[in-house]
Amino acid sequence: MSMPTHPHYALVRGLSNSFAHALSMEAPEEAIDVERAKAQHAHYTRCLAEHVAELLELPAEEQYPDCCFIEDTVIVVGSTAILTRIGAPTRLGETASVAAALRRLQEREPRLSLRELSPPALLDGGDVLQMGEKVFVGLSQRTNQAALEQLEALLPGRVRAVPVAKGLHLKSLLSAVDDETLLLAEDLAARAMGDAILEALPPHARCVVVPDQKAANVLRVGNHLFMQEGFPQSEVLLKALAEEKGLALHTLCMSELMKADGALTCCSVLFGPL
Ligand code: CIR
């Protein structure tokens, strides 16, 4: 079991008409353009569909402005899917339809086992990073100690806590390119999180640092690496890294989703083969 670099499934959910009311740490300078956000999200979904065997697409749910950020609802480790309890009260109900979709999937994928966190645990999938055998859990404003303890019980010996001193989630300032390559934003808090992660990985694991925070969250799908558009300095570094690893680098414009603190990983759950 390790990070699913060649996932079979991508789980995504449509962007709701109420997206202008999505949560954000700071109000954006310019209001969210929902039509533009929908187009950006649709393009993201099409890119994923090209590179996975099966796209599982759920419809948007209007009562949940943040519902496109489906990464927060479930983590899948190997063949175990663990439904979360999202740390933002307005988002707690988002997991119900994801649970139903995974139950339907279970009918043809009997290896898939379904678990769930229970109160008082709170956890957003954006706080979970898988590298190698390890499952790193960011203790953040959204994810608490109770969730960490429940995950430790479900995944014995594999879970490591990482305090999140900056950003919404653990993966706001970092992400994994593969099991031994951690991408980090050039930032003291990101460095501290990176050190905590590297300490738990085999000695050949390494960090690659990019100057732009928004470029530190990349999405690896098969032999493709996606980054946010508009960060030329980081793009040069990521291009070199992608070449070294035999990956194709693509840029995606997600400017409207970024206004609601959305990163690239947050709009999908990549998993399988089971
Ligand atoms: C929220 O505050 O919950 C959403 N506006 C953004 C969630 C982003 N999720 C993620 O990066 N996993």
Tab-separated table of C-alpha atoms and ligand atoms in Angstrom:
chain	number	residue	atom	x	y	z
A	1	MET	CA	0.000	0.000	0.000
A	2	SER	CA	1.264	3.455	-0.862
A	3	MET	CA	0.260	6.709	-2.458
A	4	PRO	CA	-1.963	5.821	-5.465
A	5	THR	CA	0.209	7.346	-8.212
A	6	HIS	CA	-1.700	5.366	-10.870
A	7	PRO	CA	-5.233	5.485	-9.507
A	8	HIS	CA	-8.044	3.474	-11.038
A	9	TYR	CA	-10.811	5.711	-9.717
A	10	ALA	CA	-11.281	9.449	-9.423
A	11	LEU	CA	-14.212	10.549	-7.301
A	12	VAL	CA	-15.414	14.080	-8.050
A	13	ARG	CA	-18.522	16.137	-7.374
A	14	GLY	CA	-20.071	18.977	-9.366
A	15	LEU	CA	-19.714	22.598	-8.332
A	16	SER	CA	-22.887	23.992	-6.840
A	17	ASN	CA	-24.732	27.146	-7.931
A	18	SER	CA	-24.292	28.324	-4.339
A	19	PHE	CA	-20.473	28.251	-4.684
A	20	ALA	CA	-20.291	32.047	-4.164
A	21	HIS	CA	-21.099	31.267	-0.506
A	22	ALA	CA	-18.229	28.802	-0.094
A	23	LEU	CA	-16.082	29.231	3.014
A	24	SER	CA	-12.831	31.170	2.751
A	25	MET	CA	-10.206	32.133	5.313
A	26	GLU	CA	-10.148	35.668	3.898
A	27	ALA	CA	-12.802	37.296	1.758
A	28	PRO	CA	-11.481	37.370	-1.839
A	29	GLU	CA	-10.605	40.776	-3.310
A	30	GLU	CA	-12.889	40.058	-6.239
A	31	ALA	CA	-16.120	38.126	-5.794
A	32	ILE	CA	-16.254	34.532	-7.024
A	33	ASP	CA	-17.540	34.206	-10.583
A	34	VAL	CA	-19.582	31.002	-10.297
A	35	GLU	CA	-19.907	30.387	-14.036
A	36	ARG	CA	-16.160	30.691	-14.425
A	37	ALA	CA	-15.624	28.419	-11.420
A	38	LYS	CA	-17.898	25.846	-13.068
A	39	ALA	CA	-15.907	25.989	-16.299
A	40	GLN	CA	-12.599	25.615	-14.423
A	41	HIS	CA	-13.972	22.704	-12.409
A	42	ALA	CA	-15.374	21.031	-15.545
A	43	HIS	CA	-11.972	21.311	-17.216
A	44	TYR	CA	-10.288	19.789	-14.134
A	45	THR	CA	-12.802	16.922	-14.255
A	46	ARG	CA	-12.173	16.320	-17.965
A	47	CYS	CA	-8.404	16.195	-17.378
A	48	LEU	CA	-8.878	13.589	-14.653
A	49	ALA	CA	-11.241	11.559	-16.815
A	50	GLU	CA	-8.507	11.287	-19.437
A	51	HIS	CA	-6.052	9.733	-17.019
A	52	VAL	CA	-8.019	7.357	-14.803
A	53	ALA	CA	-9.852	4.181	-15.716
A	54	GLU	CA	-13.106	5.285	-14.084
A	55	LEU	CA	-14.491	8.650	-13.104
A	56	LEU	CA	-17.110	8.508	-10.352
A	57	GLU	CA	-18.975	11.778	-10.686
A	58	LEU	CA	-21.523	12.864	-8.093
A	59	PRO	CA	-23.955	15.710	-8.707
A	60	ALA	CA	-23.544	19.016	-6.888
A	61	GLU	CA	-25.642	19.504	-3.771
A	62	GLU	CA	-27.016	23.019	-3.627
A	63	GLN	CA	-27.303	23.115	0.157
A	64	TYR	CA	-23.512	22.659	0.365
A	65	PRO	CA	-21.637	25.540	-1.324
A	66	ASP	CA	-18.301	23.757	-0.688
A	67	CYS	CA	-19.401	20.342	-1.955
A	68	CYS	CA	-16.989	20.280	-4.925
A	69	PHE	CA	-14.132	19.966	-2.386
A	70	ILE	CA	-14.868	16.269	-2.108
A	71	GLU	CA	-11.365	15.372	-0.875
A	72	ASP	CA	-12.482	16.434	2.591
A	73	THR	CA	-15.265	13.822	2.838
A	74	VAL	CA	-13.337	10.554	2.643
A	75	ILE	CA	-9.837	9.142	2.722
A	76	VAL	CA	-9.031	5.897	0.970
A	77	VAL	CA	-6.033	3.950	2.196
A	78	GLY	CA	-5.466	0.856	0.098
A	79	SER	CA	-8.903	-0.737	-0.053
A	80	THR	CA	-10.239	0.943	3.102
A	81	ALA	CA	-12.387	4.033	2.668
A	82	ILE	CA	-12.815	6.079	5.830
A	83	LEU	CA	-15.619	8.611	5.833
A	84	THR	CA	-14.613	11.746	7.647
A	85	ARG	CA	-16.439	14.264	9.813
A	86	ILE	CA	-15.559	17.591	8.226
A	87	GLY	CA	-14.334	20.184	10.728
A	88	ALA	CA	-16.519	22.999	9.363
A	89	PRO	CA	-20.068	22.636	10.804
A	90	THR	CA	-21.727	23.765	7.535
A	91	ARG	CA	-19.991	20.923	5.665
A	92	LEU	CA	-20.668	17.981	8.018
A	93	GLY	CA	-23.568	16.665	5.909
A	94	GLU	CA	-21.438	16.397	2.754
A	95	THR	CA	-20.317	12.856	3.560
A	96	ALA	CA	-23.791	11.240	3.364
A	97	SER	CA	-24.000	11.120	-0.435
A	98	VAL	CA	-20.351	10.040	-0.692
A	99	ALA	CA	-21.088	7.154	1.682
A	100	ALA	CA	-24.046	6.139	-0.511
A	101	ALA	CA	-21.890	6.264	-3.663
A	102	LEU	CA	-19.194	4.126	-2.047
A	103	ARG	CA	-21.796	1.613	-0.894
A	104	ARG	CA	-22.948	1.325	-4.516
A	105	LEU	CA	-19.341	0.851	-5.611
A	106	GLN	CA	-18.908	-1.875	-2.987
A	107	GLU	CA	-21.497	-3.992	-4.818
A	108	ARG	CA	-19.050	-4.481	-7.687
A	109	GLU	CA	-15.847	-3.934	-5.675
A	110	PRO	CA	-16.310	-6.278	-2.701
A	111	ARG	CA	-12.721	-5.636	-1.573
A	112	LEU	CA	-13.615	-2.079	-0.692
A	113	SER	CA	-14.227	-1.802	3.024
A	114	LEU	CA	-16.096	1.186	4.431
A	115	ARG	CA	-15.362	2.740	7.808
A	116	GLU	CA	-16.286	6.035	9.370
A	117	LEU	CA	-15.032	8.420	11.995
A	118	SER	CA	-17.384	9.067	14.888
A	119	PRO	CA	-17.873	12.020	17.261
A	120	PRO	CA	-15.967	13.805	18.700
A	121	ALA	CA	-13.575	13.226	15.788
A	122	LEU	CA	-13.328	16.005	13.201
A	123	LEU	CA	-11.147	15.618	10.135
A	124	ASP	CA	-10.873	17.085	6.633
A	125	GLY	CA	-9.284	14.919	3.943
A	126	GLY	CA	-7.128	17.923	3.039
A	127	ASP	CA	-5.236	17.186	6.250
A	128	VAL	CA	-4.255	13.679	5.180
A	129	LEU	CA	-1.166	12.919	3.124
A	130	GLN	CA	-0.180	9.393	2.109
A	131	MET	CA	3.434	8.585	1.310
A	132	GLY	CA	4.757	5.055	1.326
A	133	GLU	CA	3.266	3.126	4.193
A	134	LYS	CA	2.689	6.277	6.187
A	135	VAL	CA	-0.470	8.278	6.608
A	136	PHE	CA	0.331	11.796	7.821
A	137	VAL	CA	-2.465	13.609	9.607
A	138	GLY	CA	-2.342	17.369	10.012
A	139	LEU	CA	-3.658	18.634	13.331
A	140	SER	CA	-5.228	21.848	12.121
A	141	GLN	CA	-8.168	24.154	12.744
A	142	ARG	CA	-10.296	21.423	11.088
A	143	THR	CA	-8.755	18.148	12.295
A	144	ASN	CA	-8.543	17.129	15.945
A	145	GLN	CA	-6.765	14.684	18.232
A	146	ALA	CA	-9.821	12.407	18.476
A	147	ALA	CA	-9.707	11.887	14.698
A	148	LEU	CA	-6.009	11.113	14.903
A	149	GLU	CA	-6.648	8.487	17.582
A	150	GLN	CA	-9.486	6.880	15.615
A	151	LEU	CA	-7.306	6.711	12.500
A	152	GLU	CA	-4.482	5.156	14.525
A	153	ALA	CA	-6.905	2.431	15.618
A	154	LEU	CA	-8.061	1.832	12.031
A	155	LEU	CA	-4.551	1.918	10.518
A	156	PRO	CA	-2.265	0.555	13.241
A	157	GLY	CA	1.362	1.692	13.101
A	158	ARG	CA	0.918	3.818	9.996
A	159	VAL	CA	-0.375	7.166	11.249
A	160	ARG	CA	1.861	10.139	12.125
A	161	ALA	CA	0.650	13.486	13.451
A	162	VAL	CA	1.919	16.725	11.912
A	163	PRO	CA	1.022	20.053	13.542
A	164	VAL	CA	-0.312	22.531	10.957
A	165	ALA	CA	0.883	26.001	11.957
A	166	LYS	CA	-0.137	27.792	8.774
A	167	GLY	CA	-2.723	27.392	6.032
A	168	LEU	CA	-6.137	25.761	6.140
A	169	HIS	CA	-4.923	22.187	5.774
A	170	LEU	CA	-1.753	20.089	5.868
A	171	LYS	CA	-1.800	19.971	2.071
A	172	SER	CA	-2.317	23.729	1.644
A	173	LEU	CA	1.473	24.185	1.631
A	174	LEU	CA	2.707	20.761	0.517
A	175	SER	CA	1.829	17.645	-1.435
A	176	ALA	CA	3.377	14.388	-2.587
A	177	VAL	CA	4.652	13.772	-6.111
A	178	ASP	CA	5.298	10.121	-5.290
A	179	ASP	CA	6.155	7.982	-2.281
A	180	GLU	CA	9.588	9.565	-1.859
A	181	THR	CA	9.174	13.110	-3.148
A	182	LEU	CA	7.518	15.771	-1.050
A	183	LEU	CA	6.798	19.134	-2.601
A	184	LEU	CA	6.958	22.082	-0.197
A	185	ALA	CA	6.274	25.809	-0.365
A	186	GLU	CA	9.223	28.016	0.518
A	187	ASP	CA	8.001	28.948	3.965
A	188	LEU	CA	9.147	28.316	7.541
A	189	ALA	CA	5.922	26.615	8.624
A	190	ALA	CA	5.965	24.406	5.537
A	191	ARG	CA	9.600	23.489	6.274
A	192	ALA	CA	8.691	22.429	9.804
A	193	MET	CA	5.863	20.236	8.495
A	194	GLY	CA	8.183	18.854	5.812
A	195	ASP	CA	10.833	17.967	8.407
A	196	ALA	CA	8.252	16.124	10.507
A	197	ILE	CA	7.157	14.156	7.437
A	198	LEU	CA	10.656	13.336	6.168
A	199	GLU	CA	11.674	12.082	9.597
A	200	ALA	CA	9.119	9.266	9.278
A	201	LEU	CA	10.073	8.294	5.710
A	202	PRO	CA	12.988	6.159	4.471
A	203	PRO	CA	16.313	8.056	4.089
A	204	HIS	CA	16.075	8.332	0.297
A	205	ALA	CA	12.927	10.459	0.568
A	206	ARG	CA	13.480	14.130	-0.245
A	207	CYS	CA	11.850	17.557	-0.356
A	208	VAL	CA	11.590	19.780	-3.409
A	209	VAL	CA	10.859	23.422	-2.574
A	210	VAL	CA	8.877	25.805	-4.794
A	211	PRO	CA	8.618	29.561	-4.192
A	212	ASP	CA	4.833	29.883	-4.584
A	213	GLN	CA	2.471	28.544	-1.924
A	214	LYS	CA	-0.301	27.786	-4.398
A	215	ALA	CA	2.114	25.790	-6.548
A	216	ALA	CA	3.035	23.457	-3.683
A	217	ASN	CA	-0.242	21.580	-4.011
A	218	VAL	CA	0.051	19.442	-7.119
A	219	LEU	CA	-2.002	16.548	-8.374
A	220	ARG	CA	-0.281	13.381	-9.544
A	221	VAL	CA	-2.350	11.173	-11.845
A	222	GLY	CA	-0.487	8.362	-13.579
A	223	ASN	CA	2.377	9.803	-15.583
A	224	HIS	CA	0.931	13.302	-15.372
A	225	LEU	CA	1.496	16.086	-12.890
A	226	PHE	CA	-0.926	19.010	-12.629
A	227	MET	CA	-0.085	22.382	-11.087
A	228	GLN	CA	-1.969	25.675	-10.766
A	229	GLU	CA	-1.474	28.065	-13.659
A	230	GLY	CA	0.225	31.410	-13.120
A	231	PHE	CA	3.362	30.591	-11.117
A	232	PRO	CA	6.221	30.708	-13.646
A	233	GLN	CA	9.104	30.401	-11.164
A	234	SER	CA	7.615	27.307	-9.571
A	235	GLU	CA	6.714	25.981	-13.002
A	236	VAL	CA	10.380	25.950	-14.069
A	237	LEU	CA	11.286	23.868	-11.017
A	238	LEU	CA	8.322	21.540	-11.431
A	239	LYS	CA	9.105	21.066	-15.107
A	240	ALA	CA	12.607	19.886	-14.211
A	241	LEU	CA	11.234	17.573	-11.532
A	242	ALA	CA	8.606	16.168	-13.904
A	243	GLU	CA	11.257	15.545	-16.578
A	244	GLU	CA	13.489	13.773	-14.096
A	245	LYS	CA	10.595	11.467	-13.206
A	246	GLY	CA	9.314	10.959	-16.738
A	247	LEU	CA	6.065	12.810	-16.050
A	248	ALA	CA	4.201	15.304	-18.224
A	249	LEU	CA	3.564	18.622	-16.455
A	250	HIS	CA	0.288	20.460	-17.095
A	251	THR	CA	-1.039	23.728	-15.724
A	252	LEU	CA	-4.662	24.175	-14.692
A	253	CYS	CA	-6.405	27.465	-14.047
A	254	MET	CA	-8.431	27.168	-10.853
A	255	SER	CA	-8.423	30.861	-9.902
A	256	GLU	CA	-12.099	30.968	-8.853
A	257	LEU	CA	-11.751	27.865	-6.682
A	258	MET	CA	-8.614	29.304	-5.092
A	259	LYS	CA	-10.755	32.198	-3.835
A	260	ALA	CA	-12.489	29.621	-1.620
A	261	ASP	CA	-9.143	28.135	-0.494
A	262	GLY	CA	-9.420	25.306	-2.972
A	263	ALA	CA	-6.229	23.584	-4.070
A	264	LEU	CA	-5.813	20.972	-6.803
A	265	THR	CA	-5.995	17.888	-4.620
A	266	CYS	CA	-9.193	19.021	-2.901
A	267	CYS	CA	-11.529	18.470	-5.866
A	268	SER	CA	-11.008	14.704	-6.147
A	269	VAL	CA	-10.329	11.497	-4.275
A	270	LEU	CA	-7.962	9.250	-6.235
A	271	PHE	CA	-7.857	5.573	-5.312
A	272	GLY	CA	-7.577	2.026	-6.502
A	273	PRO	CA	-7.041	-0.344	-8.088
A	274	LEU	CA	-8.707	-2.112	-5.177
B	1	CIR	C1	-13.397	25.003	3.092
B	1	CIR	O1	-13.059	25.986	3.733
B	1	CIR	O2	-13.736	23.960	3.641
B	1	CIR	C2	-13.425	25.100	1.586
B	1	CIR	N1	-13.786	26.406	1.183
B	1	CIR	C3	-12.080	24.733	1.018
B	1	CIR	C4	-11.732	23.301	1.240
B	1	CIR	C5	-10.488	22.913	0.516
B	1	CIR	N2	-10.254	21.546	0.734
B	1	CIR	C6	-9.081	20.950	0.574
B	1	CIR	O3	-8.101	21.592	0.251
B	1	CIR	N3	-9.016	19.670	0.825
